[in-house]
Amino acid sequence: MNIDEAIDLLKAKGYKTTGKRKDILAYFGEADGYRTAKDLISYLEKTYDGISFDTIYRNLHLYDEVGILEATELNGEKHFRMNCTHHHHHHFICNTCGKTKEIEVCPMDDVQQSLANYAIEDHKFEIYGLCPLCKGA
């Protein structure tokens, strides 16, 4: 999802697109991988002196709820990234830098056979480790 698509989605859901909200979108649009609320507040404090964690968390959860951001948990902390909506895929996530690599393989074909009598509504498949740069460091 790009920033314009995200703004259109916010408007379609009846939410205002304030300067802060656009700056949050710009941050995640440029980020390569998952980022935390702490990362975001450090970025926004340069422009918005005294911005609160409440404002950050409220917007992060709104964006997650409407499908602009996707969330995962790394080392006991929620991390967010811009939602990849163009095709179905999964991610390798670096535990050190948070960068991601798309994985085209999906284990759901095998799982659906094992759970033939179940109604699967959603799934998430992620692999965690070290990217080549962090592994070499």
Short mmCIF file of C-alpha atoms in Angstrom, two decimals:
data_model
loop_
_atom_site.label_atom_id
_atom_site.label_comp_id
_atom_site.label_asym_id
_atom_site.label_seq_id
_atom_site.Cartn_x
_atom_site.Cartn_y
_atom_site.Cartn_z
CA MET A 1 0.00 0.00 0.00
CA ASN A 2 1.31 3.44 -0.79
CA ILE A 3 0.65 6.70 1.06
CA ASP A 4 -2.05 7.93 -1.35
CA GLU A 5 -3.94 4.63 -1.05
CA ALA A 6 -3.68 4.85 2.74
CA ILE A 7 -5.04 8.41 2.78
CA ASP A 8 -7.91 7.39 0.50
CA LEU A 9 -8.70 4.47 2.81
CA LEU A 10 -8.72 6.73 5.88
CA LYS A 11 -11.08 9.16 4.15
CA ALA A 12 -13.34 6.33 2.96
CA LYS A 13 -13.61 5.09 6.56
CA GLY A 14 -14.54 8.59 7.75
CA TYR A 15 -11.25 9.58 9.41
CA LYS A 16 -9.51 12.93 9.07
CA THR A 17 -6.08 13.06 7.46
CA THR A 18 -4.21 15.50 9.69
CA GLY A 19 -0.61 16.55 9.25
CA LYS A 20 0.47 14.11 11.97
CA ARG A 21 -1.38 11.25 10.33
CA LYS A 22 0.22 12.04 6.97
CA ASP A 23 3.66 12.23 8.60
CA ILE A 24 3.09 8.83 10.23
CA LEU A 25 2.18 7.42 6.83
CA ALA A 26 5.28 9.00 5.28
CA TYR A 27 7.46 7.43 7.99
CA PHE A 28 6.10 3.95 7.36
CA GLY A 29 6.12 4.49 3.60
CA GLU A 30 9.89 5.04 3.77
CA ALA A 31 10.66 2.43 6.46
CA ASP A 32 12.26 -0.79 5.30
CA GLY A 33 10.74 -3.34 7.65
CA TYR A 34 8.92 -3.29 10.95
CA ARG A 35 9.22 -0.32 13.32
CA THR A 36 8.11 0.29 16.90
CA ALA A 37 6.11 3.09 18.50
CA LYS A 38 9.41 4.27 20.03
CA ASP A 39 10.97 4.51 16.57
CA LEU A 40 7.99 6.53 15.35
CA ILE A 41 7.95 8.92 18.29
CA SER A 42 11.68 9.59 17.87
CA TYR A 43 11.00 10.48 14.25
CA LEU A 44 7.98 12.70 14.99
CA GLU A 45 9.49 14.55 17.96
CA LYS A 46 11.66 16.49 15.51
CA THR A 47 8.51 18.08 14.08
CA TYR A 48 5.97 17.77 16.89
CA ASP A 49 7.55 18.80 20.17
CA GLY A 50 5.85 17.03 23.08
CA ILE A 51 3.93 14.48 21.00
CA SER A 52 2.54 11.83 23.34
CA PHE A 53 2.76 8.06 23.25
CA ASP A 54 -1.04 8.07 23.55
CA THR A 55 -1.29 9.89 20.19
CA ILE A 56 1.21 7.49 18.64
CA TYR A 57 -0.48 4.32 19.93
CA ARG A 58 -3.97 5.55 19.05
CA ASN A 59 -2.91 6.18 15.43
CA LEU A 60 -0.90 2.95 15.14
CA HIS A 61 -3.88 0.91 16.30
CA LEU A 62 -6.24 2.83 14.02
CA TYR A 63 -3.98 2.14 11.04
CA ASP A 64 -3.73 -1.53 12.00
CA GLU A 65 -7.50 -1.78 12.44
CA VAL A 66 -8.33 -0.27 9.03
CA GLY A 67 -5.61 -2.28 7.25
CA ILE A 68 -3.02 0.39 6.50
CA LEU A 69 -0.39 -1.11 8.79
CA GLU A 70 0.23 -4.71 9.70
CA ALA A 71 1.51 -5.61 13.14
CA THR A 72 3.68 -8.35 14.57
CA GLU A 73 5.29 -8.96 17.91
CA LEU A 74 9.07 -9.09 18.16
CA ASN A 75 10.88 -9.56 21.46
CA GLY A 76 7.69 -8.83 23.42
CA GLU A 77 7.00 -5.51 21.65
CA LYS A 78 4.54 -4.66 18.88
CA HIS A 79 6.14 -3.68 15.59
CA PHE A 80 4.37 -2.18 12.58
CA ARG A 81 4.96 -1.85 8.86
CA MET A 82 3.01 -0.63 5.86
CA ASN A 83 0.55 -3.31 4.77
CA CYS A 84 1.48 -5.29 1.66
CA THR A 85 -1.88 -5.75 -0.02
CA HIS A 86 -0.90 -6.41 -3.61
CA HIS A 87 -0.41 -10.16 -3.34
CA HIS A 88 -0.45 -12.93 -0.75
CA HIS A 89 2.91 -13.55 0.86
CA HIS A 90 4.67 -13.97 4.18
CA HIS A 91 7.84 -12.51 5.72
CA PHE A 92 11.25 -13.33 7.07
CA ILE A 93 11.87 -10.72 9.80
CA CYS A 94 15.33 -9.82 11.08
CA ASN A 95 15.38 -9.87 14.89
CA THR A 96 18.13 -7.23 14.98
CA CYS A 97 17.23 -4.55 12.42
CA GLY A 98 13.56 -5.37 11.70
CA LYS A 99 14.03 -5.55 7.92
CA THR A 100 11.81 -7.99 6.11
CA LYS A 101 12.08 -10.23 3.08
CA GLU A 102 9.01 -11.53 1.30
CA ILE A 103 8.48 -15.29 1.29
CA GLU A 104 6.28 -16.52 -1.54
CA VAL A 105 5.74 -19.97 -0.01
CA CYS A 106 2.56 -20.41 2.03
CA PRO A 107 2.02 -23.49 4.22
CA MET A 108 -1.77 -23.16 4.09
CA ASP A 109 -2.28 -25.76 1.34
CA ASP A 110 -0.95 -28.48 3.65
CA VAL A 111 -2.71 -27.03 6.68
CA GLN A 112 -6.10 -26.88 4.92
CA GLN A 113 -5.83 -30.59 4.11
CA SER A 114 -5.11 -31.35 7.77
CA LEU A 115 -8.03 -29.19 8.92
CA ALA A 116 -10.55 -30.15 6.22
CA ASN A 117 -13.56 -29.92 8.57
CA TYR A 118 -12.53 -26.53 10.02
CA ALA A 119 -13.40 -23.05 8.77
CA ILE A 120 -10.08 -21.20 8.64
CA GLU A 121 -10.68 -17.46 8.73
CA ASP A 122 -7.13 -16.09 8.61
CA HIS A 123 -3.52 -17.02 9.14
CA LYS A 124 -0.10 -15.54 9.75
CA PHE A 125 3.24 -17.14 8.95
CA GLU A 126 6.52 -15.43 9.81
CA ILE A 127 10.11 -16.60 10.08
CA TYR A 128 12.50 -14.84 12.46
CA GLY A 129 16.29 -14.73 12.40
CA LEU A 130 19.15 -12.53 11.22
CA CYS A 131 19.41 -10.90 7.80
CA PRO A 132 22.73 -11.23 5.92
CA LEU A 133 23.95 -7.81 7.14
CA CYS A 134 23.17 -8.48 10.81
CA LYS A 135 24.44 -12.06 10.60
CA GLY A 136 27.81 -10.83 9.35
CA ALA A 137 28.13 -8.15 12.06
#
